[in-house]
Amino acid sequence: MEWKHKHLLTIEQLSKEDIEYILETAVSFKEISVRSVKKVPTLRGKTIVNFFCEPSTRTRMSFELAAKRLSADMLNVVSSSSSLSKGESLKDTARNIEAMKVDMIIIRHSMPGSAQLLADCVSCSVINAGDGPHEHPTQGLLDAYTIKEKKGRIQGLKVLIVGDIAHSRVARSNIWTLKKLGADVTVVGPSTLIPAEIEKMGVNVSYYLDEEIPKADVINILRIQRERQDRNFFPTLREYIQLFGVSEARLKNAKKDLLIMHPGPANRGVEIDPAVADGPYSVILDQVTNGIAVRMAVLYLVSSVGSSKKVKMKS
Ligand code: CP
């Protein structure tokens, strides 16, 4: 298959074949991170900018490590120390970054559509590392990679996405990815945190976590996104934990080979009990490890379109 996308802005825009191609490519990149010398020359001479206007631990580091393991030059720009803090527009900052002849900009921003906005005004490749509550494509991809690695398939699996669906870009990118790959997805949470027309994305909706757990092959647990909420969406945190917090007791009727996932950052004791986060079903740290391989695959594929010269596969 020939990769055709100069940017990675959303999973919604990708086909099933595109997603499968990224996941297959990531398999071949995963072993580089366990070599004693964790570096291949694939993107030597390329310059990539991590442009993060919202906090991040995993995504920013993972993209940086992915770029460095492919031998690209990587710069980090954060909004608090950039001229955005002096009133420069996002568009102007991006065009100035591009004027320094970079090959790719990876952007995280609180505004939905910010990655698309950038892609429309610069000529280099743009990768969306999370645009407000809209999408977080590489998180959707690394979650799918982890499920496929552990279960051997995605088609037909029953996946629960639990928590604050309304404000979650991870939920949206997971739903697009998993539905395109044939999973049966159910979103679970308080009615105030589930968008009214979410069924149009092909998912089931449930407000009763205990009824869904015994049927689940995978439970992806989401944080309550307080930074995107302008009011209270449930009476008390205690009530939320009682109804939707995933605890060991709540998993007593779960399948033996259940996968527990969380994109991080996790609020232990709220949406996930520490014993579950660190327990036998948890693949949370595998998700983080796999994020590097998936992002290496994305950088490699996007570079092959964004540049005039084709990049050479790893050696
Ligand atoms: N999963 C995720 O996006 O984590 P960070 O906010 O730490 O990047």
PDB file of C-alpha atoms and ligand atoms in Angstrom:
ATOM      1  CA  MET A   1       0.000   0.000   0.000  1.00  0.00           C
ATOM      2  CA  GLU A   2       1.188   3.538  -0.753  1.00  0.00           C
ATOM      3  CA  TRP A   3       0.789   6.085   2.059  1.00  0.00           C
ATOM      4  CA  LYS A   4      -0.902   9.246   0.749  1.00  0.00           C
ATOM      5  CA  HIS A   5      -1.433  11.535   3.743  1.00  0.00           C
ATOM      6  CA  LYS A   6       0.886  14.520   4.142  1.00  0.00           C
ATOM      7  CA  HIS A   7      -0.664  15.287   7.551  1.00  0.00           C
ATOM      8  CA  LEU A   8      -2.169  13.277  10.389  1.00  0.00           C
ATOM      9  CA  LEU A   9      -5.011  15.468  11.635  1.00  0.00           C
ATOM     10  CA  THR A  10      -7.811  13.072  12.563  1.00  0.00           C
ATOM     11  CA  ILE A  11      -8.612   9.369  12.572  1.00  0.00           C
ATOM     12  CA  GLU A  12     -11.979  10.265  11.050  1.00  0.00           C
ATOM     13  CA  GLN A  13     -10.163  11.112   7.781  1.00  0.00           C
ATOM     14  CA  LEU A  14      -8.309   7.757   7.642  1.00  0.00           C
ATOM     15  CA  SER A  15      -9.560   4.551   6.043  1.00  0.00           C
ATOM     16  CA  LYS A  16      -9.463   1.134   7.688  1.00  0.00           C
ATOM     17  CA  GLU A  17      -6.543   0.308   5.374  1.00  0.00           C
ATOM     18  CA  ASP A  18      -4.635   3.461   6.429  1.00  0.00           C
ATOM     19  CA  ILE A  19      -5.027   2.517  10.095  1.00  0.00           C
ATOM     20  CA  GLU A  20      -3.954  -1.076   9.482  1.00  0.00           C
ATOM     21  CA  TYR A  21      -0.930   0.161   7.525  1.00  0.00           C
ATOM     22  CA  ILE A  22       0.187   2.401  10.415  1.00  0.00           C
ATOM     23  CA  LEU A  23      -0.234  -0.465  12.898  1.00  0.00           C
ATOM     24  CA  GLU A  24       1.726  -2.887  10.659  1.00  0.00           C
ATOM     25  CA  THR A  25       4.486  -0.309  10.176  1.00  0.00           C
ATOM     26  CA  ALA A  26       4.663   0.240  13.946  1.00  0.00           C
ATOM     27  CA  VAL A  27       5.318  -3.498  14.482  1.00  0.00           C
ATOM     28  CA  SER A  28       8.533  -3.194  12.480  1.00  0.00           C
ATOM     29  CA  PHE A  29       9.638  -0.131  14.485  1.00  0.00           C
ATOM     30  CA  LYS A  30       8.934  -1.549  17.951  1.00  0.00           C
ATOM     31  CA  GLU A  31      12.123  -3.590  18.303  1.00  0.00           C
ATOM     32  CA  ILE A  32      14.343  -0.527  17.737  1.00  0.00           C
ATOM     33  CA  SER A  33      13.490   0.668  21.253  1.00  0.00           C
ATOM     34  CA  VAL A  34      14.888  -2.519  22.825  1.00  0.00           C
ATOM     35  CA  ARG A  35      18.205  -2.404  20.963  1.00  0.00           C
ATOM     36  CA  SER A  36      21.275  -1.262  22.908  1.00  0.00           C
ATOM     37  CA  VAL A  37      21.708   1.488  20.302  1.00  0.00           C
ATOM     38  CA  LYS A  38      18.159   2.819  19.892  1.00  0.00           C
ATOM     39  CA  LYS A  39      18.637   4.716  16.655  1.00  0.00           C
ATOM     40  CA  VAL A  40      18.174   4.210  12.918  1.00  0.00           C
ATOM     41  CA  PRO A  41      19.008   6.740  10.178  1.00  0.00           C
ATOM     42  CA  THR A  42      15.518   6.784   8.586  1.00  0.00           C
ATOM     43  CA  LEU A  43      14.781  10.508   9.116  1.00  0.00           C
ATOM     44  CA  ARG A  44      18.366  11.825   9.218  1.00  0.00           C
ATOM     45  CA  GLY A  45      18.409  15.453   8.036  1.00  0.00           C
ATOM     46  CA  LYS A  46      14.726  16.058   8.821  1.00  0.00           C
ATOM     47  CA  THR A  47      13.711  18.754  11.321  1.00  0.00           C
ATOM     48  CA  ILE A  48      10.612  18.243  13.446  1.00  0.00           C
ATOM     49  CA  VAL A  49       9.093  20.736  15.899  1.00  0.00           C
ATOM     50  CA  ASN A  50       7.031  19.703  18.915  1.00  0.00           C
ATOM     51  CA  PHE A  51       4.730  22.713  19.395  1.00  0.00           C
ATOM     52  CA  PHE A  52       2.823  22.126  22.633  1.00  0.00           C
ATOM     53  CA  CYS A  53       0.338  24.740  23.861  1.00  0.00           C
ATOM     54  CA  GLU A  54      -1.207  22.453  26.520  1.00  0.00           C
ATOM     55  CA  PRO A  55       0.514  20.348  29.206  1.00  0.00           C
ATOM     56  CA  SER A  56       1.748  16.880  28.255  1.00  0.00           C
ATOM     57  CA  THR A  57       4.066  14.231  29.638  1.00  0.00           C
ATOM     58  CA  ARG A  58       3.507  11.126  27.523  1.00  0.00           C
ATOM     59  CA  THR A  59       2.688  12.519  24.074  1.00  0.00           C
ATOM     60  CA  ARG A  60       5.408  15.173  23.977  1.00  0.00           C
ATOM     61  CA  MET A  61       8.134  12.809  25.234  1.00  0.00           C
ATOM     62  CA  SER A  62       6.928   9.977  23.041  1.00  0.00           C
ATOM     63  CA  PHE A  63       7.047  12.099  19.875  1.00  0.00           C
ATOM     64  CA  GLU A  64      10.481  13.417  20.881  1.00  0.00           C
ATOM     65  CA  LEU A  65      11.849   9.923  21.480  1.00  0.00           C
ATOM     66  CA  ALA A  66      10.250   8.641  18.269  1.00  0.00           C
ATOM     67  CA  ALA A  67      11.860  11.448  16.247  1.00  0.00           C
ATOM     68  CA  LYS A  68      15.265  10.979  17.907  1.00  0.00           C
ATOM     69  CA  ARG A  69      15.204   7.204  17.409  1.00  0.00           C
ATOM     70  CA  LEU A  70      14.657   7.896  13.697  1.00  0.00           C
ATOM     71  CA  SER A  71      17.617  10.366  13.745  1.00  0.00           C
ATOM     72  CA  ALA A  72      15.509  13.473  13.026  1.00  0.00           C
ATOM     73  CA  ASP A  73      16.473  16.779  14.641  1.00  0.00           C
ATOM     74  CA  MET A  74      13.756  17.667  17.168  1.00  0.00           C
ATOM     75  CA  LEU A  75      12.978  21.022  18.790  1.00  0.00           C
ATOM     76  CA  ASN A  76      10.475  21.626  21.580  1.00  0.00           C
ATOM     77  CA  VAL A  77       8.409  24.819  21.649  1.00  0.00           C
ATOM     78  CA  VAL A  78       6.014  25.387  24.552  1.00  0.00           C
ATOM     79  CA  SER A  79       3.433  28.164  24.483  1.00  0.00           C
ATOM     80  CA  SER A  80       4.444  29.740  27.819  1.00  0.00           C
ATOM     81  CA  SER A  81       7.975  30.433  26.544  1.00  0.00           C
ATOM     82  CA  SER A  82       7.001  31.245  22.939  1.00  0.00           C
ATOM     83  CA  SER A  83       5.770  34.543  21.483  1.00  0.00           C
ATOM     84  CA  LEU A  84       2.199  33.230  21.767  1.00  0.00           C
ATOM     85  CA  SER A  85       2.446  34.497  25.365  1.00  0.00           C
ATOM     86  CA  LYS A  86       3.134  38.016  23.968  1.00  0.00           C
ATOM     87  CA  GLY A  87      -0.012  38.009  21.858  1.00  0.00           C
ATOM     88  CA  GLU A  88       1.262  36.551  18.568  1.00  0.00           C
ATOM     89  CA  SER A  89      -1.391  34.479  16.786  1.00  0.00           C
ATOM     90  CA  LEU A  90      -1.064  30.704  16.440  1.00  0.00           C
ATOM     91  CA  LYS A  91      -0.972  31.139  12.672  1.00  0.00           C
ATOM     92  CA  ASP A  92       1.876  33.683  12.791  1.00  0.00           C
ATOM     93  CA  THR A  93       3.900  31.602  15.229  1.00  0.00           C
ATOM     94  CA  ALA A  94       3.475  28.540  13.019  1.00  0.00           C
ATOM     95  CA  ARG A  95       4.444  30.432   9.853  1.00  0.00           C
ATOM     96  CA  ASN A  96       7.565  31.741  11.598  1.00  0.00           C
ATOM     97  CA  ILE A  97       8.480  28.224  12.709  1.00  0.00           C
ATOM     98  CA  GLU A  98       8.008  27.028   9.147  1.00  0.00           C
ATOM     99  CA  ALA A  99      10.137  29.891   7.778  1.00  0.00           C
ATOM    100  CA  MET A 100      13.057  28.221   9.591  1.00  0.00           C
ATOM    101  CA  LYS A 101      12.634  25.373   7.076  1.00  0.00           C
ATOM    102  CA  VAL A 102      11.260  22.648   9.310  1.00  0.00           C
ATOM    103  CA  ASP A 103       9.782  19.505   7.785  1.00  0.00           C
ATOM    104  CA  MET A 104       7.036  18.796  10.277  1.00  0.00           C
ATOM    105  CA  ILE A 105       5.132  20.471  13.111  1.00  0.00           C
ATOM    106  CA  ILE A 106       3.480  18.380  15.833  1.00  0.00           C
ATOM    107  CA  ILE A 107       0.860  20.486  17.600  1.00  0.00           C
ATOM    108  CA  ARG A 108      -1.126  20.157  20.809  1.00  0.00           C
ATOM    109  CA  HIS A 109      -3.619  22.953  21.447  1.00  0.00           C
ATOM    110  CA  SER A 110      -6.833  23.470  23.423  1.00  0.00           C
ATOM    111  CA  MET A 111      -8.751  24.653  20.342  1.00  0.00           C
ATOM    112  CA  PRO A 112     -10.615  22.002  18.298  1.00  0.00           C
ATOM    113  CA  GLY A 113      -9.486  22.303  14.686  1.00  0.00           C
ATOM    114  CA  SER A 114      -6.126  23.914  15.543  1.00  0.00           C
ATOM    115  CA  ALA A 115      -4.138  21.202  13.740  1.00  0.00           C
ATOM    116  CA  GLN A 116      -6.288  21.648  10.617  1.00  0.00           C
ATOM    117  CA  LEU A 117      -5.845  25.441  10.859  1.00  0.00           C
ATOM    118  CA  LEU A 118      -2.071  24.977  10.892  1.00  0.00           C
ATOM    119  CA  ALA A 119      -2.145  22.510   8.010  1.00  0.00           C
ATOM    120  CA  ASP A 120      -4.087  25.083   5.984  1.00  0.00           C
ATOM    121  CA  CYS A 121      -1.494  27.827   6.510  1.00  0.00           C
ATOM    122  CA  VAL A 122       1.889  26.062   6.376  1.00  0.00           C
ATOM    123  CA  SER A 123       3.428  23.937   3.638  1.00  0.00           C
ATOM    124  CA  CYS A 124       5.182  21.414   5.907  1.00  0.00           C
ATOM    125  CA  SER A 125       3.480  18.350   7.395  1.00  0.00           C
ATOM    126  CA  VAL A 126       1.326  18.751  10.511  1.00  0.00           C
ATOM    127  CA  ILE A 127       0.533  16.098  13.104  1.00  0.00           C
ATOM    128  CA  ASN A 128      -2.267  16.551  15.614  1.00  0.00           C
ATOM    129  CA  ALA A 129      -1.102  15.681  19.145  1.00  0.00           C
ATOM    130  CA  GLY A 130      -4.508  16.602  20.617  1.00  0.00           C
ATOM    131  CA  ASP A 131      -6.804  19.506  19.644  1.00  0.00           C
ATOM    132  CA  GLY A 132      -9.063  20.302  22.578  1.00  0.00           C
ATOM    133  CA  PRO A 133     -11.868  17.752  22.961  1.00  0.00           C
ATOM    134  CA  HIS A 134     -11.823  16.933  19.230  1.00  0.00           C
ATOM    135  CA  GLU A 135      -9.204  14.234  18.423  1.00  0.00           C
ATOM    136  CA  HIS A 136      -5.924  12.696  19.615  1.00  0.00           C
ATOM    137  CA  PRO A 137      -5.149  10.456  16.645  1.00  0.00           C
ATOM    138  CA  THR A 138      -1.902   8.875  17.834  1.00  0.00           C
ATOM    139  CA  GLN A 139      -3.572   7.924  21.148  1.00  0.00           C
ATOM    140  CA  GLY A 140      -6.342   6.142  19.227  1.00  0.00           C
ATOM    141  CA  LEU A 141      -3.684   4.357  17.162  1.00  0.00           C
ATOM    142  CA  LEU A 142      -1.504   3.314  20.090  1.00  0.00           C
ATOM    143  CA  ASP A 143      -4.541   2.034  21.974  1.00  0.00           C
ATOM    144  CA  ALA A 144      -5.569  -0.049  18.956  1.00  0.00           C
ATOM    145  CA  TYR A 145      -1.974  -1.302  18.586  1.00  0.00           C
ATOM    146  CA  THR A 146      -1.948  -2.395  22.242  1.00  0.00           C
ATOM    147  CA  ILE A 147      -5.297  -4.209  21.948  1.00  0.00           C
ATOM    148  CA  LYS A 148      -4.146  -5.992  18.769  1.00  0.00           C
ATOM    149  CA  GLU A 149      -0.803  -6.917  20.348  1.00  0.00           C
ATOM    150  CA  LYS A 150      -2.480  -8.422  23.430  1.00  0.00           C
ATOM    151  CA  LYS A 151      -5.582  -9.979  21.858  1.00  0.00           C
ATOM    152  CA  GLY A 152      -4.347 -10.766  18.341  1.00  0.00           C
ATOM    153  CA  ARG A 153      -7.369  -9.019  16.806  1.00  0.00           C
ATOM    154  CA  ILE A 154      -9.736  -6.079  17.171  1.00  0.00           C
ATOM    155  CA  GLN A 155     -12.631  -7.256  14.993  1.00  0.00           C
ATOM    156  CA  GLY A 156     -15.544  -8.378  17.191  1.00  0.00           C
ATOM    157  CA  LEU A 157     -14.037  -7.377  20.535  1.00  0.00           C
ATOM    158  CA  LYS A 158     -16.317  -5.672  23.044  1.00  0.00           C
ATOM    159  CA  VAL A 159     -14.639  -2.433  24.176  1.00  0.00           C
ATOM    160  CA  LEU A 160     -15.999  -0.186  26.934  1.00  0.00           C
ATOM    161  CA  ILE A 161     -14.904   3.452  27.080  1.00  0.00           C
ATOM    162  CA  VAL A 162     -15.781   4.700  30.553  1.00  0.00           C
ATOM    163  CA  GLY A 163     -15.978   8.213  31.979  1.00  0.00           C
ATOM    164  CA  ASP A 164     -16.022  11.726  30.616  1.00  0.00           C
ATOM    165  CA  ILE A 165     -16.833  11.007  26.977  1.00  0.00           C
ATOM    166  CA  ALA A 166     -18.127  14.513  26.255  1.00  0.00           C
ATOM    167  CA  HIS A 167     -14.800  16.297  26.801  1.00  0.00           C
ATOM    168  CA  SER A 168     -12.480  13.526  25.616  1.00  0.00           C
ATOM    169  CA  ARG A 169     -10.444  13.633  22.402  1.00  0.00           C
ATOM    170  CA  VAL A 170      -9.153  10.178  23.375  1.00  0.00           C
ATOM    171  CA  ALA A 171     -12.715   8.825  23.334  1.00  0.00           C
ATOM    172  CA  ARG A 172     -13.378  10.271  19.874  1.00  0.00           C
ATOM    173  CA  SER A 173     -10.133   8.994  18.334  1.00  0.00           C
ATOM    174  CA  ASN A 174     -10.627   5.589  19.957  1.00  0.00           C
ATOM    175  CA  ILE A 175     -14.189   5.341  18.670  1.00  0.00           C
ATOM    176  CA  TRP A 176     -13.176   6.219  15.100  1.00  0.00           C
ATOM    177  CA  THR A 177     -10.244   3.779  15.191  1.00  0.00           C
ATOM    178  CA  LEU A 178     -12.003   0.858  16.840  1.00  0.00           C
ATOM    179  CA  LYS A 179     -15.210   1.148  14.805  1.00  0.00           C
ATOM    180  CA  LYS A 180     -13.217   1.219  11.545  1.00  0.00           C
ATOM    181  CA  LEU A 181     -11.396  -1.931  12.717  1.00  0.00           C
ATOM    182  CA  GLY A 182     -14.651  -3.743  13.545  1.00  0.00           C
ATOM    183  CA  ALA A 183     -14.865  -3.564  17.366  1.00  0.00           C
ATOM    184  CA  ASP A 184     -18.154  -3.363  19.250  1.00  0.00           C
ATOM    185  CA  VAL A 185     -17.786  -0.140  21.276  1.00  0.00           C
ATOM    186  CA  THR A 186     -19.920   0.935  24.240  1.00  0.00           C
ATOM    187  CA  VAL A 187     -19.485   4.271  25.991  1.00  0.00           C
ATOM    188  CA  VAL A 188     -20.357   4.322  29.690  1.00  0.00           C
ATOM    189  CA  GLY A 189     -20.702   7.294  32.031  1.00  0.00           C
ATOM    190  CA  PRO A 190     -23.123   9.749  33.598  1.00  0.00           C
ATOM    191  CA  SER A 191     -25.683  11.021  31.064  1.00  0.00           C
ATOM    192  CA  THR A 192     -24.310  14.556  31.530  1.00  0.00           C
ATOM    193  CA  LEU A 193     -20.890  13.406  30.272  1.00  0.00           C
ATOM    194  CA  ILE A 194     -22.115  11.522  27.189  1.00  0.00           C
ATOM    195  CA  PRO A 195     -22.793  13.686  24.094  1.00  0.00           C
ATOM    196  CA  ALA A 196     -26.413  13.601  22.889  1.00  0.00           C
ATOM    197  CA  GLU A 197     -25.758  12.196  19.392  1.00  0.00           C
ATOM    198  CA  ILE A 198     -22.824   9.895  20.138  1.00  0.00           C
ATOM    199  CA  GLU A 199     -24.761   6.877  18.742  1.00  0.00           C
ATOM    200  CA  LYS A 200     -24.245   8.391  15.276  1.00  0.00           C
ATOM    201  CA  MET A 201     -20.599   7.323  15.628  1.00  0.00           C
ATOM    202  CA  GLY A 202     -21.805   3.702  15.742  1.00  0.00           C
ATOM    203  CA  VAL A 203     -21.384   3.134  19.484  1.00  0.00           C
ATOM    204  CA  ASN A 204     -23.740   1.781  22.134  1.00  0.00           C
ATOM    205  CA  VAL A 205     -24.485   3.912  25.199  1.00  0.00           C
ATOM    206  CA  SER A 206     -24.845   2.631  28.756  1.00  0.00           C
ATOM    207  CA  TYR A 207     -25.186   4.385  32.107  1.00  0.00           C
ATOM    208  CA  TYR A 208     -24.679   1.171  34.112  1.00  0.00           C
ATOM    209  CA  LEU A 209     -21.051   0.110  34.366  1.00  0.00           C
ATOM    210  CA  ASP A 210     -21.740  -3.011  36.462  1.00  0.00           C
ATOM    211  CA  GLU A 211     -24.008  -4.434  33.731  1.00  0.00           C
ATOM    212  CA  GLU A 212     -21.337  -3.927  31.055  1.00  0.00           C
ATOM    213  CA  ILE A 213     -18.191  -5.185  32.809  1.00  0.00           C
ATOM    214  CA  PRO A 214     -18.870  -8.969  32.523  1.00  0.00           C
ATOM    215  CA  LYS A 215     -19.274  -8.641  28.707  1.00  0.00           C
ATOM    216  CA  ALA A 216     -16.139  -6.551  28.137  1.00  0.00           C
ATOM    217  CA  ASP A 217     -12.887  -7.672  26.515  1.00  0.00           C
ATOM    218  CA  VAL A 218     -11.311  -4.234  27.023  1.00  0.00           C
ATOM    219  CA  ILE A 219     -12.128  -1.335  29.364  1.00  0.00           C
ATOM    220  CA  ASN A 220     -10.552   2.011  28.482  1.00  0.00           C
ATOM    221  CA  ILE A 221     -10.938   4.336  31.486  1.00  0.00           C
ATOM    222  CA  LEU A 222     -10.931   8.104  31.017  1.00  0.00           C
ATOM    223  CA  ARG A 223     -10.109  10.953  33.367  1.00  0.00           C
ATOM    224  CA  ILE A 224     -12.685  13.619  34.187  1.00  0.00           C
ATOM    225  CA  GLN A 225     -11.441  16.545  32.064  1.00  0.00           C
ATOM    226  CA  ARG A 226     -12.005  19.334  34.595  1.00  0.00           C
ATOM    227  CA  GLU A 227      -9.948  21.776  32.504  1.00  0.00           C
ATOM    228  CA  ARG A 228     -12.622  21.581  29.760  1.00  0.00           C
ATOM    229  CA  GLN A 229     -15.662  21.805  32.063  1.00  0.00           C
ATOM    230  CA  ASP A 230     -17.380  25.079  32.897  1.00  0.00           C
ATOM    231  CA  ARG A 231     -19.822  23.619  35.468  1.00  0.00           C
ATOM    232  CA  ASN A 232     -20.410  20.507  37.596  1.00  0.00           C
ATOM    233  CA  PHE A 233     -21.599  17.527  35.556  1.00  0.00           C
ATOM    234  CA  PHE A 234     -22.360  15.260  38.549  1.00  0.00           C
ATOM    235  CA  PRO A 235     -23.369  15.971  42.160  1.00  0.00           C
ATOM    236  CA  THR A 236     -20.217  14.849  44.013  1.00  0.00           C
ATOM    237  CA  LEU A 237     -16.959  13.080  43.268  1.00  0.00           C
ATOM    238  CA  ARG A 238     -17.961  10.451  45.826  1.00  0.00           C
ATOM    239  CA  GLU A 239     -21.079   9.613  43.833  1.00  0.00           C
ATOM    240  CA  TYR A 240     -19.067   9.456  40.585  1.00  0.00           C
ATOM    241  CA  ILE A 241     -16.592   7.020  42.178  1.00  0.00           C
ATOM    242  CA  GLN A 242     -19.464   4.865  43.504  1.00  0.00           C
ATOM    243  CA  LEU A 243     -21.095   4.584  40.073  1.00  0.00           C
ATOM    244  CA  PHE A 244     -18.188   4.757  37.608  1.00  0.00           C
ATOM    245  CA  GLY A 245     -14.902   4.318  39.489  1.00  0.00           C
ATOM    246  CA  VAL A 246     -13.257   1.064  38.356  1.00  0.00           C
ATOM    247  CA  SER A 247     -12.296  -0.905  41.472  1.00  0.00           C
ATOM    248  CA  GLU A 248     -11.146  -4.485  42.112  1.00  0.00           C
ATOM    249  CA  ALA A 249     -14.558  -5.305  43.628  1.00  0.00           C
ATOM    250  CA  ARG A 250     -16.295  -4.061  40.517  1.00  0.00           C
ATOM    251  CA  LEU A 251     -14.137  -6.378  38.342  1.00  0.00           C
ATOM    252  CA  LYS A 252     -15.090  -9.565  40.228  1.00  0.00           C
ATOM    253  CA  ASN A 253     -17.292 -10.727  37.309  1.00  0.00           C
ATOM    254  CA  ALA A 254     -14.905  -9.596  34.574  1.00  0.00           C
ATOM    255  CA  LYS A 255     -13.501 -11.929  31.916  1.00  0.00           C
ATOM    256  CA  LYS A 256     -10.199 -13.502  32.941  1.00  0.00           C
ATOM    257  CA  ASP A 257      -8.378 -11.983  29.963  1.00  0.00           C
ATOM    258  CA  LEU A 258      -9.826  -8.481  30.321  1.00  0.00           C
ATOM    259  CA  LEU A 259      -7.540  -5.577  29.355  1.00  0.00           C
ATOM    260  CA  ILE A 260      -7.628  -2.431  31.502  1.00  0.00           C
ATOM    261  CA  MET A 261      -6.420   0.653  29.647  1.00  0.00           C
ATOM    262  CA  HIS A 262      -5.996   4.319  30.557  1.00  0.00           C
ATOM    263  CA  PRO A 263      -4.442   7.001  28.327  1.00  0.00           C
ATOM    264  CA  GLY A 264      -3.074   8.912  31.335  1.00  0.00           C
ATOM    265  CA  PRO A 265      -2.762  11.073  33.246  1.00  0.00           C
ATOM    266  CA  ALA A 266      -4.762   8.931  35.703  1.00  0.00           C
ATOM    267  CA  ASN A 267      -6.455  10.252  38.816  1.00  0.00           C
ATOM    268  CA  ARG A 268      -5.934   7.257  41.096  1.00  0.00           C
ATOM    269  CA  GLY A 269      -8.804   6.754  43.511  1.00  0.00           C
ATOM    270  CA  VAL A 270     -11.226   8.595  41.218  1.00  0.00           C
ATOM    271  CA  GLU A 271     -11.853   6.936  37.830  1.00  0.00           C
ATOM    272  CA  ILE A 272      -9.432   4.074  38.566  1.00  0.00           C
ATOM    273  CA  ASP A 273      -8.461   2.386  41.818  1.00  0.00           C
ATOM    274  CA  PRO A 274      -4.670   2.012  42.348  1.00  0.00           C
ATOM    275  CA  ALA A 275      -5.101  -1.783  42.682  1.00  0.00           C
ATOM    276  CA  VAL A 276      -6.660  -1.845  39.190  1.00  0.00           C
ATOM    277  CA  ALA A 277      -4.117   0.519  37.629  1.00  0.00           C
ATOM    278  CA  ASP A 278      -1.291  -1.704  38.905  1.00  0.00           C
ATOM    279  CA  GLY A 279      -3.225  -4.992  38.756  1.00  0.00           C
ATOM    280  CA  PRO A 280      -3.048  -8.068  36.526  1.00  0.00           C
ATOM    281  CA  TYR A 281      -5.436  -6.776  33.848  1.00  0.00           C
ATOM    282  CA  SER A 282      -3.615  -3.454  33.389  1.00  0.00           C
ATOM    283  CA  VAL A 283      -1.744  -2.713  30.145  1.00  0.00           C
ATOM    284  CA  ILE A 284      -1.374   0.994  30.902  1.00  0.00           C
ATOM    285  CA  LEU A 285       2.425   1.046  30.703  1.00  0.00           C
ATOM    286  CA  ASP A 286       2.360  -1.124  27.562  1.00  0.00           C
ATOM    287  CA  GLN A 287       0.286   1.654  25.985  1.00  0.00           C
ATOM    288  CA  VAL A 288       3.058   4.134  26.798  1.00  0.00           C
ATOM    289  CA  THR A 289       5.764   1.829  25.395  1.00  0.00           C
ATOM    290  CA  ASN A 290       3.761   1.191  22.230  1.00  0.00           C
ATOM    291  CA  GLY A 291       3.190   4.916  21.754  1.00  0.00           C
ATOM    292  CA  ILE A 292       6.799   5.340  20.647  1.00  0.00           C
ATOM    293  CA  ALA A 293       6.594   2.637  17.953  1.00  0.00           C
ATOM    294  CA  VAL A 294       3.276   3.992  16.680  1.00  0.00           C
ATOM    295  CA  ARG A 295       4.618   7.563  16.557  1.00  0.00           C
ATOM    296  CA  MET A 296       7.778   6.363  14.781  1.00  0.00           C
ATOM    297  CA  ALA A 297       5.506   4.781  12.173  1.00  0.00           C
ATOM    298  CA  VAL A 298       3.462   7.976  11.839  1.00  0.00           C
ATOM    299  CA  LEU A 299       6.554  10.206  11.483  1.00  0.00           C
ATOM    300  CA  TYR A 300       8.030   7.817   8.913  1.00  0.00           C
ATOM    301  CA  LEU A 301       4.863   7.565   6.805  1.00  0.00           C
ATOM    302  CA  VAL A 302       3.983  11.268   6.940  1.00  0.00           C
ATOM    303  CA  SER A 303       7.593  12.185   6.041  1.00  0.00           C
ATOM    304  CA  SER A 304       7.415   9.985   2.966  1.00  0.00           C
ATOM    305  CA  VAL A 305       4.681  12.267   1.567  1.00  0.00           C
ATOM    306  CA  GLY A 306       5.709  15.608   3.053  1.00  0.00           C
ATOM    307  CA  SER A 307       9.200  15.590   1.580  1.00  0.00           C
ATOM    308  CA  SER A 308      10.153  15.776  -2.083  1.00  0.00           C
ATOM    309  CA  LYS A 309      12.527  12.827  -1.616  1.00  0.00           C
ATOM    310  CA  LYS A 310      11.230   9.455  -0.401  1.00  0.00           C
ATOM    311  CA  VAL A 311      12.659   8.483   2.999  1.00  0.00           C
ATOM    312  CA  LYS A 312      14.500   5.174   3.276  1.00  0.00           C
ATOM    313  CA  MET A 313      13.116   2.485   5.599  1.00  0.00           C
ATOM    314  CA  LYS A 314      15.139   1.637   8.716  1.00  0.00           C
ATOM    315  CA  SER A 315      18.278  -0.461   8.593  1.00  0.00           C
TER     316      SER A 315
HETATM  317  N1   CP B   1      -2.317  10.428  26.889  1.00  0.00           N
HETATM  318  C1   CP B   1      -1.883  11.702  26.845  1.00  0.00           C
HETATM  319  O1   CP B   1      -2.184  12.467  25.917  1.00  0.00           O
HETATM  320  O2   CP B   1      -1.052  12.046  27.875  1.00  0.00           O
HETATM  321  P1   CP B   1      -0.304  13.440  28.009  1.00  0.00           P
HETATM  322  O3   CP B   1      -1.354  14.508  28.242  1.00  0.00           O
HETATM  323  O4   CP B   1       0.647  13.280  29.179  1.00  0.00           O
HETATM  324  O5   CP B   1       0.426  13.695  26.718  1.00  0.00           O
END
